[in-house]
Short mmCIF file of C-alpha atoms and ligand atoms in Angstrom, two decimals:
data_model
loop_
_atom_site.label_atom_id
_atom_site.label_comp_id
_atom_site.label_asym_id
_atom_site.label_seq_id
_atom_site.Cartn_x
_atom_site.Cartn_y
_atom_site.Cartn_z
CA UNK A 17 2.40 6.06 -20.80
CA UNK A 18 1.53 2.70 -18.89
CA UNK A 19 1.15 2.64 -15.27
CA UNK A 20 3.22 0.19 -13.69
CA UNK A 21 3.28 0.97 -10.08
CA UNK A 22 0.28 2.46 -8.41
CA UNK A 23 0.31 3.01 -4.35
CA UNK A 24 -3.01 3.51 -2.49
CA UNK A 25 -3.70 5.33 0.63
CA UNK A 26 -6.70 3.45 1.83
CA UNK A 27 -8.13 6.18 3.79
CA UNK A 28 -11.93 6.15 4.98
CA UNK A 29 -12.61 2.76 6.65
CA UNK A 30 -13.71 3.85 9.98
CA UNK A 31 -15.99 6.53 8.59
CA UNK A 32 -17.70 4.39 6.18
CA UNK A 33 -18.23 1.78 8.86
CA UNK A 34 -19.75 4.44 10.86
CA UNK A 35 -22.00 5.94 8.35
CA UNK A 36 -23.13 2.13 7.83
CA UNK A 37 -24.21 1.93 11.29
CA UNK A 38 -21.34 -0.44 12.51
CA UNK A 39 -18.41 0.06 14.73
CA UNK A 40 -15.42 1.75 13.25
CA UNK A 41 -13.51 -1.32 13.29
CA UNK A 42 -15.69 -3.39 11.27
CA UNK A 43 -14.57 -1.05 8.07
CA UNK A 44 -11.32 -2.76 7.73
CA UNK A 45 -12.87 -6.00 6.63
CA UNK A 46 -14.83 -3.97 3.78
CA UNK A 47 -11.42 -2.10 3.54
CA UNK A 48 -9.57 -5.31 2.63
CA UNK A 49 -12.43 -6.39 0.18
CA UNK A 50 -12.36 -3.23 -1.66
CA UNK A 51 -8.31 -3.60 -1.87
CA UNK A 52 -8.73 -7.14 -3.36
CA UNK A 53 -11.52 -6.04 -5.77
CA UNK A 54 -9.10 -3.08 -6.99
CA UNK A 55 -5.94 -4.92 -6.85
CA UNK A 56 -7.53 -7.90 -9.06
CA UNK A 57 -8.58 -5.57 -11.64
CA UNK A 58 -5.14 -4.02 -11.71
CA UNK A 59 -3.69 -7.52 -12.07
CA UNK A 60 -6.20 -8.24 -14.89
CA UNK A 61 -4.83 -4.98 -16.63
CA UNK A 62 -1.25 -6.01 -16.33
CA UNK A 63 -0.06 -3.41 -13.77
CA UNK A 64 3.05 -4.68 -12.65
CA UNK A 65 2.95 -3.07 -8.95
CA UNK A 66 0.60 -2.16 -6.16
CA UNK A 67 1.46 -0.87 -2.74
CA UNK A 68 -0.89 -0.22 -0.11
CA UNK A 69 -0.66 1.65 3.10
CA UNK A 70 -2.45 -0.88 5.80
CA UNK A 71 -0.76 0.36 9.01
CA UNK A 72 1.72 3.08 9.42
CA UNK A 73 4.02 3.36 12.22
CA UNK A 74 1.86 6.40 14.12
CA UNK A 75 -1.28 4.06 13.77
CA UNK A 76 0.30 2.26 16.91
CA UNK A 77 -1.46 5.24 18.83
CA UNK A 78 -4.74 3.94 18.12
CA UNK A 79 -7.01 1.75 20.43
CA UNK A 80 -6.28 -1.95 20.96
CA UNK A 81 -9.49 -2.62 19.14
CA UNK A 82 -9.10 -1.16 16.08
CA UNK A 83 -5.31 -2.20 15.83
CA UNK A 84 -6.70 -5.71 16.63
CA UNK A 85 -9.10 -5.37 13.84
CA UNK A 86 -6.70 -4.27 11.32
CA UNK A 87 -3.84 -7.31 12.30
CA UNK A 88 -7.43 -9.72 12.29
CA UNK A 89 -7.59 -8.75 8.33
CA UNK A 90 -3.90 -8.95 7.65
CA UNK A 91 -3.81 -12.46 9.13
CA UNK A 92 -6.86 -13.53 7.60
CA UNK A 93 -5.69 -12.29 4.07
CA UNK A 94 -2.22 -13.91 4.64
CA UNK A 95 -3.85 -17.17 5.65
CA UNK A 96 -6.56 -17.55 2.74
CA UNK A 97 -4.85 -15.74 -0.05
CA UNK A 98 -4.25 -18.57 -2.85
CA UNK A 99 -4.45 -16.40 -6.40
CA UNK A 100 -1.06 -15.12 -8.68
CA UNK A 101 -0.56 -12.03 -7.07
CA UNK A 102 3.02 -11.89 -5.38
CA UNK A 103 2.73 -10.56 -2.09
CA UNK A 104 5.29 -8.78 -0.20
CA UNK A 105 5.21 -6.86 3.24
CA UNK A 106 7.19 -3.81 3.99
CA UNK A 107 8.03 -2.04 7.21
CA UNK A 108 9.29 -2.88 10.80
CA UNK A 109 7.65 -6.28 10.68
CA UNK A 110 9.83 -7.89 13.27
CA UNK A 111 8.24 -5.64 15.96
CA UNK A 112 4.81 -7.18 15.35
CA UNK A 113 3.27 -10.20 17.22
CA UNK A 114 4.60 -13.75 16.41
CA UNK A 115 1.39 -14.75 14.91
CA UNK A 116 1.27 -11.85 12.38
CA UNK A 117 4.99 -12.22 11.62
CA UNK A 118 4.62 -15.75 10.85
CA UNK A 119 1.53 -15.44 8.63
CA UNK A 120 3.71 -12.94 6.59
CA UNK A 121 6.52 -15.22 6.24
CA UNK A 122 4.15 -17.57 5.10
CA UNK A 123 2.17 -16.04 2.46
CA UNK A 124 5.75 -14.12 1.31
CA UNK A 125 7.06 -17.81 0.72
CA UNK A 126 3.92 -19.14 -0.64
CA UNK A 127 3.69 -16.43 -3.67
CA UNK A 128 7.19 -15.59 -4.35
CA UNK A 129 7.52 -17.55 -7.54
CA UNK A 130 3.78 -16.09 -8.58
CA UNK A 131 3.95 -14.09 -11.97
CA UNK A 132 1.10 -11.83 -11.31
CA UNK A 133 0.94 -7.89 -9.89
CA UNK A 134 3.31 -7.62 -6.51
CA UNK A 135 0.98 -6.59 -4.04
CA UNK A 136 3.46 -4.62 -1.51
CA UNK A 137 1.63 -4.11 1.61
CA UNK A 138 2.97 -1.30 3.92
CA UNK A 139 2.52 -2.55 7.56
CA UNK A 140 4.01 -0.86 10.63
CA UNK A 141 5.46 1.57 7.93
CA UNK A 142 6.87 5.15 8.02
CA UNK A 143 8.54 6.69 4.98
CA UNK A 144 10.83 8.75 7.09
CA UNK A 145 12.23 5.66 9.04
CA UNK A 146 12.70 3.81 6.01
CA UNK A 147 14.53 6.99 4.47
CA UNK A 148 16.86 7.30 7.62
CA UNK A 149 17.55 3.54 7.65
CA UNK A 150 18.37 3.81 3.74
CA UNK A 151 20.74 6.60 4.53
CA UNK A 152 22.55 4.71 7.34
CA UNK A 153 22.97 1.54 5.02
CA UNK A 154 24.72 3.93 2.29
CA UNK A 155 26.69 5.50 4.98
CA UNK A 156 27.99 2.37 6.16
CA UNK A 157 28.83 1.08 2.85
CA UNK A 158 30.56 4.38 2.10
CA UNK A 159 28.58 4.75 -1.09
CA UNK A 160 26.06 7.62 -1.07
CA UNK A 161 24.69 7.85 -4.55
CA UNK A 162 21.26 7.42 -5.43
CA UNK A 163 21.57 3.96 -6.71
CA UNK A 164 23.00 3.13 -3.45
CA UNK A 165 20.37 4.92 -1.31
CA UNK A 166 17.37 3.74 -3.63
CA UNK A 167 18.70 0.06 -3.13
CA UNK A 168 18.32 0.41 0.36
CA UNK A 169 14.66 1.66 0.34
CA UNK A 170 11.88 -0.84 1.36
CA UNK A 171 10.70 -0.51 -2.03
CA UNK A 172 14.11 -1.60 -3.67
CA UNK A 173 13.63 -4.14 -6.73
CA UNK A 174 10.01 -2.43 -7.52
CA UNK A 175 9.01 -0.39 -10.40
CA UNK A 176 9.41 3.28 -9.97
CA UNK A 177 6.08 4.70 -8.34
CA UNK A 178 3.92 6.51 -11.10
CA UNK A 179 0.96 7.31 -9.06
CA UNK A 180 -0.35 7.77 -5.35
CA UNK A 181 -4.14 7.59 -5.07
CA UNK A 182 -5.71 8.57 -1.85
CA UNK A 183 -9.59 8.04 -0.80
CA UNK A 184 -11.49 9.60 1.89
CA UNK A 185 -11.15 13.21 0.71
CA UNK A 186 -7.94 14.26 2.47
CA UNK A 187 -5.10 15.65 0.42
CA UNK A 188 -1.75 14.65 1.85
CA UNK A 189 0.67 11.83 1.93
CA UNK A 190 0.65 11.02 5.75
CA UNK A 191 4.52 9.96 5.67
CA UNK A 192 3.66 7.24 3.07
CA UNK A 193 6.70 6.68 0.41
CA UNK A 194 7.83 10.08 0.52
CA UNK A 195 11.47 9.63 -1.29
CA UNK A 196 9.37 7.37 -3.92
CA UNK A 197 6.61 10.09 -4.55
CA UNK A 198 9.36 12.63 -6.00
CA UNK A 199 7.44 12.28 -9.61
CA UNK A 200 4.57 10.34 -8.91
CA UNK A 201 1.17 11.65 -9.98
CA UNK A 202 -1.48 12.35 -7.39
CA UNK A 203 -4.85 11.68 -7.52
CA UNK A 204 -7.43 12.06 -4.67
CA UNK A 205 -10.86 10.62 -4.22
CA UNK A 206 -13.84 11.96 -2.00
CA UNK A 207 -15.00 8.69 -1.79
CA UNK A 208 -14.14 6.25 1.31
CA UNK A 209 -12.01 3.39 0.66
CA UNK A 210 -14.35 0.57 0.86
CA UNK A 211 -16.62 2.26 -1.68
CA UNK A 212 -13.69 1.41 -4.41
CA UNK A 213 -14.70 -0.63 -7.08
CA UNK A 214 -13.15 -2.28 -10.29
CA UNK A 215 -14.44 0.69 -12.39
CA UNK A 216 -12.25 3.14 -10.14
CA UNK A 217 -9.14 0.84 -10.49
CA UNK A 218 -10.01 1.29 -14.49
CA UNK A 219 -10.54 5.03 -14.00
CA UNK A 220 -7.15 5.34 -11.97
CA UNK A 221 -5.63 3.61 -15.36
CA UNK A 222 -7.37 6.13 -17.69
CA UNK A 223 -6.33 9.12 -15.61
CA UNK A 224 -2.77 8.04 -15.38
CA UNK A 225 -2.71 7.88 -19.02
CA UNK A 226 -4.21 11.03 -19.67
CA UNK A 227 -1.36 12.79 -17.24
CA UNK A 228 1.49 14.59 -19.27
CA UNK A 229 4.79 13.56 -17.41
CA UNK A 230 7.38 16.07 -17.68
CA UNK A 231 9.82 15.07 -14.97
CA UNK A 232 10.88 18.95 -14.71
CA UNK A 233 11.98 18.89 -18.26
C1 FPP B 324 -7.20 4.40 7.11
O1 FPP B 324 -8.52 4.55 7.39
C2 FPP B 324 -6.72 2.98 7.12
C3 FPP B 324 -5.98 2.22 7.76
C4 FPP B 324 -5.56 2.70 9.20
C5 FPP B 324 -5.75 0.84 7.71
C6 FPP B 324 -6.56 0.22 6.41
C7 FPP B 324 -6.10 -1.39 6.59
C8 FPP B 324 -7.10 -2.14 5.62
C9 FPP B 324 -7.96 -1.78 4.74
C10 FPP B 324 -6.81 -3.45 5.82
C11 FPP B 324 -5.82 -3.93 5.29
C12 FPP B 324 -5.35 -5.60 5.01
C13 FPP B 324 -4.28 -5.83 4.27
C14 FPP B 324 -4.22 -7.46 4.35
C15 FPP B 324 -3.57 -4.97 3.05
P1 FPP B 324 -9.04 4.92 8.43
O2 FPP B 324 -10.16 4.02 8.76
O3 FPP B 324 -8.51 5.46 9.49
O4 FPP B 324 -9.94 6.10 8.20
P2 FPP B 324 -10.92 7.23 8.87
O5 FPP B 324 -10.62 7.14 10.21
O6 FPP B 324 -10.55 8.44 8.29
O7 FPP B 324 -12.15 6.66 8.42
#
């Protein structure tokens, strides 16, 4: 089976930085480099969509230094990316600072006609909030079937989620794409996110092709 949509929980950036003698917040710069390396490889291999968990609603409780470091990487990426990925964001974007919102609108506009992999970045995102919102939209429309519900999720229009990959040794979903995860394959790495390479991207594809998917049948 072909891998069409893979999602990454990019865990372990802070630990990676500390292990390399840097302050925790330095890890996000290296985390973004690893993401680009992995996504560019998946793009070259024809994967249709990659979702990446960059900032959860729960991450708002982190220190101001750490939050600033993550949003610095987001703005840097949005301003400097000129490849063929189609970049989308999902989450409560309007609640973020104006300069972050502007940079997001800019990259989404600039890349909207690109024909490469869709890079769907979850920012200020929580799956439970997204599910409750979709339920409300479906209720307001008076149409409460799966199609109406799925059409109101932040991932509407993306291919069905095939696989979730989490680095950093933890084995949980942490409020990420919970509805979409229904039949997704799960893959866990002990290695920390900034250590991910092109060859890991190849391994993710290979591992997915090895899995036998039965969808309950
Ligand atoms: C969890 O790792 C990861 C995050 C809170 C954010 C990751 C964000 C990036 C790599 C930047 C992405 C930028 C773009 C443009 C997509 P952690 O560092 O909290 O892990 P740890 O504390 O367990 O080490």
